Coordinates of C-alpha atoms in Angstrom, one line a residue:
X1 CA 30.8 -28.9 36.1
X2 CA 27.8 -31.1 35.9
X3 CA 23.8 -31.2 36.1
X4 CA 22.1 -33.2 38.4
X5 CA 25.9 -34.9 39.8
X6 CA 26.5 -36.2 35.5
X7 CA 29.6 -34.5 34.0
X8 CA 28.0 -32.2 30.0
X9 CA 28.4 -34.1 27.5
X10 CA 28.3 -33.9 24.3
X11 CA 24.9 -34.2 23.5
X12 CA 24.0 -31.8 26.5
X13 CA 25.7 -29.3 24.5
X14 CA 24.5 -29.8 21.6
X15 CA 20.2 -29.8 23.5
X16 CA 22.0 -26.0 24.6
X17 CA 22.1 -25.0 21.0
X18 CA 18.9 -26.8 19.5
X19 CA 16.7 -24.5 23.1
X20 CA 18.4 -21.3 22.4
X21 CA 17.6 -21.7 17.9
X22 CA 14.4 -22.9 19.2
X23 CA 13.5 -20.4 21.0
X24 CA 15.4 -17.2 18.6
X25 CA 13.3 -18.9 16.2
X26 CA 10.0 -18.4 17.4
X27 CA 11.6 -14.6 19.1
X28 CA 11.0 -13.9 15.6
X29 CA 8.3 -15.8 14.2
X30 CA 6.2 -13.2 17.2
X31 CA 8.3 -9.9 16.0
X32 CA 7.1 -11.2 12.3
X33 CA 4.0 -11.8 13.9
X34 CA 3.2 -8.8 15.1
X35 CA 4.5 -6.7 12.5
X36 CA 1.9 -8.2 9.7
X37 CA -0.6 -5.9 10.4
X38 CA 0.8 -3.1 9.4
X39 CA 3.5 -4.4 6.8
X40 CA -0.2 -5.8 5.1
X41 CA -1.3 -1.4 5.5
X42 CA 1.3 -0.6 4.1
X43 CA 1.4 -2.3 0.7
X44 CA -2.2 -1.9 -0.1
X45 CA -2.0 1.5 0.2
X46 CA -4.5 2.3 3.8
X47 CA -5.5 4.6 4.5
X48 CA -4.9 4.2 8.2
X49 CA -1.8 2.5 7.8
X50 CA -0.2 4.2 10.9
X51 CA -2.8 3.2 13.2
X52 CA -3.3 -0.3 11.6
X53 CA 0.8 -1.1 12.3
X54 CA 0.2 0.1 16.4
X55 CA -2.6 -1.8 16.4
X56 CA -1.0 -4.9 15.4
X57 CA 1.9 -3.8 17.4
X58 CA 0.2 -3.3 20.4
X59 CA -3.0 -5.5 20.7
X60 CA -1.2 -8.5 20.2
X61 CA -0.5 -9.5 23.6
X62 CA -4.3 -9.4 24.3
X63 CA -4.8 -11.2 20.9
X64 CA -8.0 -9.6 20.0
X65 CA -6.3 -5.5 18.7
X66 CA -4.1 -7.7 17.1
X67 CA -7.4 -10.0 15.1
X68 CA -9.1 -6.4 14.9
X69 CA -5.2 -4.9 13.1
X70 CA -4.4 -7.7 10.6
X71 CA -8.9 -7.4 9.6
X72 CA -8.6 -3.8 9.3
X73 CA -5.7 -4.2 7.0
X74 CA -7.3 -5.5 4.7
X75 CA -9.6 -3.6 4.7
X76 CA -10.2 -1.2 2.1
X77 CA -9.9 1.8 3.5
X78 CA -12.9 4.3 1.0
X79 CA -13.1 7.3 3.3
X80 CA -14.6 10.1 3.5
X81 CA -13.1 13.5 5.4
X82 CA -15.5 15.7 4.8
X83 CA -12.5 18.5 5.6
X84 CA -10.8 17.9 2.0
X85 CA -11.6 17.1 -1.8
X86 CA -11.0 13.5 -3.1
X87 CA -7.9 14.9 -5.1
X88 CA -6.3 16.2 -1.1
X89 CA -7.3 13.0 0.4
X90 CA -5.3 10.9 -2.0
X91 CA -2.3 13.2 -1.7
X92 CA -2.0 12.9 1.8
X93 CA -2.8 9.3 1.5
X94 CA 0.7 8.8 -0.8
X95 CA 2.1 11.0 1.7
X96 CA 1.8 9.2 4.1
X97 CA 2.6 5.6 2.3
X98 CA 6.3 7.8 1.5
X99 CA 6.5 8.6 4.8
X100 CA 5.6 4.6 6.4
X101 CA 8.2 3.1 3.2
X102 CA 5.6 1.5 1.2
X103 CA 4.7 1.6 -2.9
X104 CA 2.9 3.8 -4.2
X105 CA -0.5 1.7 -6.6
X106 CA -1.2 3.7 -9.5
X107 CA -4.5 5.2 -7.9
X108 CA -2.9 7.4 -5.3
X109 CA 0.2 8.4 -7.9
X110 CA 0.6 12.4 -9.3
X111 CA -1.6 12.3 -12.4
X112 CA 0.6 14.1 -15.3
X113 CA -0.1 15.5 -18.8
X114 CA 1.2 14.3 -21.9
X115 CA 4.0 16.8 -22.2
X116 CA 4.7 15.6 -18.1
X117 CA 3.5 18.8 -16.7
X118 CA 1.7 17.6 -13.2
X119 CA -1.7 17.9 -14.0
X120 CA -3.8 20.6 -11.2

């Protein structure tokens, strides 16, 4: 077997391995960057973490939606939904972050009385 009329040598095979490893590293970097806005939003307990996550994955090829998702992940996310009160909103955010596998910040955790029972 040969390449351009020359037999393949040790360095040719080493080059192929290096190219394959480089391609795998670039793919891994792309996958890491695509999921970055979603991971940031989940870690920051963003109320729209799922939307940020989807926008990060879907918007990567067009670049502009990915950049928007990245900025959105750092946005304060303080929204007022007039359909529910503040406690119900915190419960909804806590449930969503738990569903996505993130850690819930103290301000979203359940409030407990001194005897360990949940306050209403």
